[in-house]
Structures are given as structure tokens and as C-alpha cells.
Short mmCIF file of N, CA and C in Angstrom, two decimals:
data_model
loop_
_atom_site.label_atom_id
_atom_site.label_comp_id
_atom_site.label_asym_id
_atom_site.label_seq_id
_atom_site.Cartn_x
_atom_site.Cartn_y
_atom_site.Cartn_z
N UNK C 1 -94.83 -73.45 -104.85
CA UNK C 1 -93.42 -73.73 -105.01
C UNK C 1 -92.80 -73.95 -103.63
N UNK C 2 -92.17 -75.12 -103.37
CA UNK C 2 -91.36 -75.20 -101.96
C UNK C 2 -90.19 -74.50 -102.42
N UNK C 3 -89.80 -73.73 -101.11
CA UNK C 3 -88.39 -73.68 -101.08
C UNK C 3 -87.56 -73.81 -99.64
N UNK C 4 -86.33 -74.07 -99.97
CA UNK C 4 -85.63 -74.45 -99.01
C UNK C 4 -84.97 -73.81 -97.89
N UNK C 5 -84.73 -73.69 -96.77
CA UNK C 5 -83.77 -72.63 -96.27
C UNK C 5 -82.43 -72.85 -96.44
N UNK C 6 -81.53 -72.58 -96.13
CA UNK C 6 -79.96 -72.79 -96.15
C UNK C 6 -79.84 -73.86 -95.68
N UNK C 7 -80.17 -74.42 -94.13
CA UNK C 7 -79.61 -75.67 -93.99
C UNK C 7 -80.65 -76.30 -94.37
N UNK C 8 -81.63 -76.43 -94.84
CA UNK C 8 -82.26 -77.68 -95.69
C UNK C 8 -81.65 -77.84 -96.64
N UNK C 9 -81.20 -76.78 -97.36
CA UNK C 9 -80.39 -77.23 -98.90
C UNK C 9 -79.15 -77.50 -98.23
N UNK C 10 -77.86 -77.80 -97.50
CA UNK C 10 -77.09 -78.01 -96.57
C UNK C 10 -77.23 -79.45 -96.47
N UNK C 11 -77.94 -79.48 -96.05
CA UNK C 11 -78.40 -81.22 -95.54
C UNK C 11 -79.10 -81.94 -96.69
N UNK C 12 -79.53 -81.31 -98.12
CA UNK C 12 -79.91 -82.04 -98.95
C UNK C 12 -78.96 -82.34 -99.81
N UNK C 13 -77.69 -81.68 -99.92
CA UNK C 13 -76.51 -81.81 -101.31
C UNK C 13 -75.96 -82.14 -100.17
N UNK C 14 -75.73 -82.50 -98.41
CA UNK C 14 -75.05 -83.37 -98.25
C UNK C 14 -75.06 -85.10 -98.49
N UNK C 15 -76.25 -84.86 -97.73
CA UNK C 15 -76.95 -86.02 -97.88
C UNK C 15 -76.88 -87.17 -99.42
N UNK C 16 -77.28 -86.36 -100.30
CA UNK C 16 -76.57 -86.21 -101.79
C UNK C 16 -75.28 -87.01 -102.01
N UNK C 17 -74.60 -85.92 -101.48
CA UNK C 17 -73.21 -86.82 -101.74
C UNK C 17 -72.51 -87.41 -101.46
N UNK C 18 -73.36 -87.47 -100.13
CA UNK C 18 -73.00 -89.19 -99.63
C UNK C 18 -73.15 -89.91 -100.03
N UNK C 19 -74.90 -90.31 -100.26
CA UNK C 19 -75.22 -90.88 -101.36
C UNK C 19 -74.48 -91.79 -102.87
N UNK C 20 -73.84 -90.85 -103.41
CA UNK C 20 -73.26 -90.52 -104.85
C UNK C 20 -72.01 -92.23 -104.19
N UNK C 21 -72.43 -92.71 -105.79
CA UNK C 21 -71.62 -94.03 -105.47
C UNK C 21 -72.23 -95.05 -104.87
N UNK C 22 -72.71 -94.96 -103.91
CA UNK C 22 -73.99 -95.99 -102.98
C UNK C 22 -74.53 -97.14 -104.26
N UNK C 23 -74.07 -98.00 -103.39
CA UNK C 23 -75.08 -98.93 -103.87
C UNK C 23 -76.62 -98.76 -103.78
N UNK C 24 -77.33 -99.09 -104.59
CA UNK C 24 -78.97 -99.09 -104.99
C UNK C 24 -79.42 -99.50 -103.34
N UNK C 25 -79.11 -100.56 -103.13
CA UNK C 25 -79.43 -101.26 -101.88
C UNK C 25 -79.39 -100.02 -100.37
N UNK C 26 -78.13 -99.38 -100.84
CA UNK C 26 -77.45 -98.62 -99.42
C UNK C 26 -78.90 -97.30 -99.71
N UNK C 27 -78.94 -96.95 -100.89
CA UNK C 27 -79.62 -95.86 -101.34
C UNK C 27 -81.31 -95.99 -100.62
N UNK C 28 -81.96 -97.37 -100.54
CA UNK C 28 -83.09 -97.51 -100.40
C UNK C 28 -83.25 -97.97 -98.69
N UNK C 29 -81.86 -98.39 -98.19
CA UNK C 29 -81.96 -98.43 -96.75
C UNK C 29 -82.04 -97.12 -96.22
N UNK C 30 -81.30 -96.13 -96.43
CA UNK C 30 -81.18 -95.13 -96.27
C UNK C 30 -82.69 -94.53 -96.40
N UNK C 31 -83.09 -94.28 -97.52
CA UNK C 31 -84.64 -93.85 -97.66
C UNK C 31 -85.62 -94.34 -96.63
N UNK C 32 -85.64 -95.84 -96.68
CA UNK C 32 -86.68 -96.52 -95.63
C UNK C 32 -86.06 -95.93 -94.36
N UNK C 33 -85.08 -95.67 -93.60
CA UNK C 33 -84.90 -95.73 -92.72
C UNK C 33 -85.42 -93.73 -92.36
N UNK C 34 -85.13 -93.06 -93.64
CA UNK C 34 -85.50 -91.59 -93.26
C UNK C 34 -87.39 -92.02 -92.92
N UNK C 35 -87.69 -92.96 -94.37
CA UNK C 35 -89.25 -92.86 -93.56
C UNK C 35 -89.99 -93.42 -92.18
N UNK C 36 -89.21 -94.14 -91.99
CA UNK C 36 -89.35 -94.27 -90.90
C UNK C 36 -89.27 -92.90 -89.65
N UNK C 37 -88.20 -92.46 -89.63
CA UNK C 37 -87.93 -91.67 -88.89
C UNK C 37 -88.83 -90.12 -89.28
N UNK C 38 -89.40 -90.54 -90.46
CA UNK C 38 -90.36 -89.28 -90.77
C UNK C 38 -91.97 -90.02 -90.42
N UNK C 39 -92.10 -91.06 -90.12
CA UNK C 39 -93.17 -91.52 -89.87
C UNK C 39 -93.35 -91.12 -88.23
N UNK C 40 -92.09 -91.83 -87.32
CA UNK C 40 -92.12 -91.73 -85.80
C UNK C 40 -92.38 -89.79 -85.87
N UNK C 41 -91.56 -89.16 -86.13
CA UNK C 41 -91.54 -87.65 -85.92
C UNK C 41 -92.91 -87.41 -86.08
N UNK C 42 -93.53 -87.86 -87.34
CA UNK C 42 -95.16 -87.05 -87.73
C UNK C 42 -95.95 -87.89 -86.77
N UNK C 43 -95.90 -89.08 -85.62
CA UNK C 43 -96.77 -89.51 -84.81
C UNK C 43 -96.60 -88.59 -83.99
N UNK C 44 -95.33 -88.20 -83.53
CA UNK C 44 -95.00 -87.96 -82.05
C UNK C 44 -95.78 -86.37 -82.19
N UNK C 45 -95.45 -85.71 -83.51
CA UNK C 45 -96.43 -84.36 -83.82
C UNK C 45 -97.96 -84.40 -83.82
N UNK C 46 -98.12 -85.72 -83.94
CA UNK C 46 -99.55 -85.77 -83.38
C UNK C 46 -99.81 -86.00 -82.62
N UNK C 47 -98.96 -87.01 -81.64
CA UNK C 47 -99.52 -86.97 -80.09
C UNK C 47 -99.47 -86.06 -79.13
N UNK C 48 -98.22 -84.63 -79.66
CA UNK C 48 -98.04 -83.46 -78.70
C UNK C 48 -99.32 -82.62 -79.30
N UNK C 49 -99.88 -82.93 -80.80
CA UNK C 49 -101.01 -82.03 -80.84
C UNK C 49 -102.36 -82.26 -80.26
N UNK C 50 -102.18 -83.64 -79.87
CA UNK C 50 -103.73 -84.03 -79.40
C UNK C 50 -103.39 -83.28 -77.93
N UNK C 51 -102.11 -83.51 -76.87
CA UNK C 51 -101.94 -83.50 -75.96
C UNK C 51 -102.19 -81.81 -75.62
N UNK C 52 -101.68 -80.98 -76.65
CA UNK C 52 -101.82 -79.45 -76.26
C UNK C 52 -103.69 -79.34 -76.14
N UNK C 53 -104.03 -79.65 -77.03
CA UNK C 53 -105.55 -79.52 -77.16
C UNK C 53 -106.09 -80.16 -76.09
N UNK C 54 -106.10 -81.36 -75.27
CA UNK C 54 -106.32 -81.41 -74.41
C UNK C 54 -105.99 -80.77 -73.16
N UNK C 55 -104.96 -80.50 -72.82
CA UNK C 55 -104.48 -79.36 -71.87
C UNK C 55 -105.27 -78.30 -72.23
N UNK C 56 -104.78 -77.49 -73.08
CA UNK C 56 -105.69 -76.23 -73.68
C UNK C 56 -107.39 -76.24 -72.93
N UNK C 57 -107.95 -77.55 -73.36
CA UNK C 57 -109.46 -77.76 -73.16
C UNK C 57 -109.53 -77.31 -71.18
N UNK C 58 -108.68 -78.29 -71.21
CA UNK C 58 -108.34 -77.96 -69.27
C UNK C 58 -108.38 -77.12 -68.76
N UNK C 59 -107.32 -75.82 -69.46
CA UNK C 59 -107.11 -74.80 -68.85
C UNK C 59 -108.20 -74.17 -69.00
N UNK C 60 -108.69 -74.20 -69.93
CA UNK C 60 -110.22 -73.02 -70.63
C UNK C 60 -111.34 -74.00 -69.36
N UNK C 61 -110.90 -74.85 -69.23
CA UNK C 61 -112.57 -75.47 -67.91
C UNK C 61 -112.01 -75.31 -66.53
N UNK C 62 -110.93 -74.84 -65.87
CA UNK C 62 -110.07 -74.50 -64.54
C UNK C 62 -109.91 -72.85 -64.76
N UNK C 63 -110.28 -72.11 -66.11
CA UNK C 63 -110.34 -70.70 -65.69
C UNK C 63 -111.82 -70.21 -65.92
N UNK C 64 -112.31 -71.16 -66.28
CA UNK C 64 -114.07 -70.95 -65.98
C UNK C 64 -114.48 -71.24 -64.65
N UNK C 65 -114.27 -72.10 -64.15
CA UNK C 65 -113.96 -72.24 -62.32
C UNK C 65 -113.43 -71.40 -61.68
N UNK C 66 -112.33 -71.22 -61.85
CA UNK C 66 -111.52 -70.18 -61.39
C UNK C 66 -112.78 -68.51 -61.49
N UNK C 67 -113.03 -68.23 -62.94
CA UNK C 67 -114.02 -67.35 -62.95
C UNK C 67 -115.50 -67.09 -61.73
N UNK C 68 -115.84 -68.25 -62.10
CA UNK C 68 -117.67 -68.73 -61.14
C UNK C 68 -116.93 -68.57 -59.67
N UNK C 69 -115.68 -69.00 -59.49
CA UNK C 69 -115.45 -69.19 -58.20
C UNK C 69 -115.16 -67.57 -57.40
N UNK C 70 -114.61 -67.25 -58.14
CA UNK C 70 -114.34 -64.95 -58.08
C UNK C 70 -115.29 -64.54 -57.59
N UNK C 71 -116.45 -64.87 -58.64
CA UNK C 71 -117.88 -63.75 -58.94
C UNK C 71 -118.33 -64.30 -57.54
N UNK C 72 -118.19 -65.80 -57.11
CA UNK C 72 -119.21 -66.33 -55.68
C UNK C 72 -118.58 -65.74 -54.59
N UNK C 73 -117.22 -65.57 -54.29
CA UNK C 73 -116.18 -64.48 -53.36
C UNK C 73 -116.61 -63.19 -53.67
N UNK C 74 -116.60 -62.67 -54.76
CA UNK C 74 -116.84 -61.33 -54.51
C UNK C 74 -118.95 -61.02 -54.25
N UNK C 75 -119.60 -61.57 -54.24
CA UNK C 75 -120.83 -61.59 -53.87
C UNK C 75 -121.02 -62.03 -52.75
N UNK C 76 -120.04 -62.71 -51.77
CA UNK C 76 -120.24 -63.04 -50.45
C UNK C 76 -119.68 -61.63 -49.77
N UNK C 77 -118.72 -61.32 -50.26
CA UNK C 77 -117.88 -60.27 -49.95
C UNK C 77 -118.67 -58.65 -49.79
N UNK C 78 -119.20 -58.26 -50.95
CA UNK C 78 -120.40 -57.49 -51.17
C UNK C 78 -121.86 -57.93 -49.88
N UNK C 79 -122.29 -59.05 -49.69
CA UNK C 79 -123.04 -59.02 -48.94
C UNK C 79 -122.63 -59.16 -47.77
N UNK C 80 -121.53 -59.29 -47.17
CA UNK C 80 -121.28 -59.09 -45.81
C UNK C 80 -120.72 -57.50 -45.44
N UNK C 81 -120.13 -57.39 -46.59
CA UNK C 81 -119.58 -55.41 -46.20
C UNK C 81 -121.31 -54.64 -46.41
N UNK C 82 -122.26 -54.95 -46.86
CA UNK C 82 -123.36 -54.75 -46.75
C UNK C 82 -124.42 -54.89 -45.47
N UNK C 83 -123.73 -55.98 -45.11
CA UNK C 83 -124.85 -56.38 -43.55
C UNK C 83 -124.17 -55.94 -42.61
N UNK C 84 -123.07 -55.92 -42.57
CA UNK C 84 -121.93 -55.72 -41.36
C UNK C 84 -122.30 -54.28 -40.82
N UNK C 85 -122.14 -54.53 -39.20
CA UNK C 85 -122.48 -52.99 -38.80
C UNK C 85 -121.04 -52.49 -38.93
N UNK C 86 -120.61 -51.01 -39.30
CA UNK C 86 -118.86 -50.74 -39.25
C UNK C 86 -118.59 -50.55 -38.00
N UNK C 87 -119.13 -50.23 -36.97
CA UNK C 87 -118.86 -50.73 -35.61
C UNK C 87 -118.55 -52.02 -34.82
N UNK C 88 -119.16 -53.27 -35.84
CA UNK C 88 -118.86 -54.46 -35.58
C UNK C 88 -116.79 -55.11 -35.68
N UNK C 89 -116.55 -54.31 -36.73
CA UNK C 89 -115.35 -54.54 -37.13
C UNK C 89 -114.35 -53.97 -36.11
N UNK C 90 -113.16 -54.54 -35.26
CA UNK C 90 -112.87 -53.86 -34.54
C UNK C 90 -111.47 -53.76 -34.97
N UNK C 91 -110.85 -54.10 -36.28
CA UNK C 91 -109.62 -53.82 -36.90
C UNK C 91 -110.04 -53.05 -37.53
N UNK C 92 -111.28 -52.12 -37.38
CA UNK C 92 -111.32 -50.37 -38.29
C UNK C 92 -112.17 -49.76 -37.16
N UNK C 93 -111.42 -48.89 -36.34
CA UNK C 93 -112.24 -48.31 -35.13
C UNK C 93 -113.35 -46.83 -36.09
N UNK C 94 -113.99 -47.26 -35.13
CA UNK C 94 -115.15 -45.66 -35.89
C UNK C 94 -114.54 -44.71 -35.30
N UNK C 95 -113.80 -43.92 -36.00
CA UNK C 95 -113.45 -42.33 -35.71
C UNK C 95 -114.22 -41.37 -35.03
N UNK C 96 -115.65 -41.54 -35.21
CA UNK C 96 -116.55 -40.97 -34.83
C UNK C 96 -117.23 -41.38 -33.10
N UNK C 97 -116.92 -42.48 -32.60
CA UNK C 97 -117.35 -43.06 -31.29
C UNK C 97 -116.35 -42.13 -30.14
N UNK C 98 -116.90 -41.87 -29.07
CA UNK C 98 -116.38 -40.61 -28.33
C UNK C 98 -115.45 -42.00 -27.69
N UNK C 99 -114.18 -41.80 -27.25
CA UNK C 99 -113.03 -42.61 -26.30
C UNK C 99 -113.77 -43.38 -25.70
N UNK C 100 -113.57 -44.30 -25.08
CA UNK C 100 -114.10 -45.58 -24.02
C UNK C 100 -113.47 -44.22 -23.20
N UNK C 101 -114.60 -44.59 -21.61
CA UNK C 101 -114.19 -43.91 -20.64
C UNK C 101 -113.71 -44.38 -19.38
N UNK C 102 -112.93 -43.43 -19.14
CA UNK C 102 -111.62 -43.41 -18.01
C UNK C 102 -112.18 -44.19 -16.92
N UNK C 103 -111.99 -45.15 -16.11
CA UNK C 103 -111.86 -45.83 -15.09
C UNK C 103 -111.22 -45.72 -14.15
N UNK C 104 -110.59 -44.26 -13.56
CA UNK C 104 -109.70 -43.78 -12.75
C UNK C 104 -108.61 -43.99 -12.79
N UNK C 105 -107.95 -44.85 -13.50
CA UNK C 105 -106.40 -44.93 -13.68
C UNK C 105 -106.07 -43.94 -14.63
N UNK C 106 -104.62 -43.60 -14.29
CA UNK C 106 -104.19 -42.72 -14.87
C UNK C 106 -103.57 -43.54 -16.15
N UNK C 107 -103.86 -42.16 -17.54
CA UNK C 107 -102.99 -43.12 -18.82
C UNK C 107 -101.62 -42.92 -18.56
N UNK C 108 -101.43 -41.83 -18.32
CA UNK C 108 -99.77 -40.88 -18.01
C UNK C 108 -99.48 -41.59 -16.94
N UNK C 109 -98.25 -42.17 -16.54
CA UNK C 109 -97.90 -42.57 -14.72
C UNK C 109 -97.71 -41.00 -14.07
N UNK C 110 -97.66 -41.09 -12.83
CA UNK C 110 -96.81 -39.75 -12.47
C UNK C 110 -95.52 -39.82 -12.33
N UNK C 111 -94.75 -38.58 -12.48
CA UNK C 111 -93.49 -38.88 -12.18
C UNK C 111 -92.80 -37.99 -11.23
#
């Protein structure tokens, strides 16, 4: 069973009674001209559906890339924090290495 919402039935007893009186002629321009305009609408619903599905396809093959491309960063990433001596790195000092030593200058000036 179809049923209608409010403004479909709204727009169908208007439509209606406009109608009402119409010549046969006015009645069937009117019709051809809704199918028409129900023909263009149901293309254009198919060309935004082909168009989502293609996008869609896109995005699902740019976050599979996006994916392969992670896992190859984080496995380069893993093998260099792996080979790397932590002494090599000198934006993380080893806590453990005794001070570089004094060269006779004073750190303090005197005063």
C-alpha cells in the first residue's frame, strides 16, 4: 500500500484542482511535461548514483594506500629505532654518559 505524507497529499489535491476544468489538452501537457521532469530527475538519480559508487570505489583504493603506506613507515621506523645506537641520537642525551669534560674555562664567570 503507498501512502502519502502531508505534503504529497498537499501537492496532489492541489495539483488536482488546478487541474479541475482544464481542458483534456491542458490536462495531458501538464502530465507529459511532469514526465518529463520525472524522467530528467530519475537520470540525474542515476548519474549521482553511479558517481557516489565511483568515488566510494576511490576512497576504499586511497585508504588501502593510505593503509600499505602506514605499515611501510611504521616498519622503517621499527627498524631504525632498532639499529640506531641511543647514543647516536643527540636530541635524547644518555643520562647515563658522565658530563663532557671541563677544558679549563670556567662555567660560572667570576664575580
Amino acid at each position: 500500500m503507498v501512502t502519502l505524507t502531508d505534503r504529497q497529499f498537499f501537492l496532489s489535491t492541489f495539483t488536482f484542482s488546478l487541474l479541475l476544468g482544464k481542458s483534456n489538452h491542458d490536462i495531458l501537457a501538464y502530465s507529459s511535461s511532469m514526465e518529463k521532469l520525472n524522467t530528467n530527475l530519475y537520470l540525474q538519480n542515476c548519474y549521482i548514483m553511479k558517481e557516489n559508487e565511483r568515488l566510494r570505489k576511490k576512497a576504499q583504493m586511497l585508504n588501502q594506500e593510505n593503509q600499505a603506506l602506514l605499515s611501510e613507515l611504521k616498519q622503517k621506523l621499527t627498524k631504525n629505532n632498532s639499529s640506531a645506537n641511543p647514543s647516536s641520537n643527540p636530541s635524547i642525551p644518555d643520562l647515563n654518559t658522565p658530563p663532557p669534560a671541563n677544558d679549563g674555562s670556567s662555567e660560572h664567570p667570576s664575580q
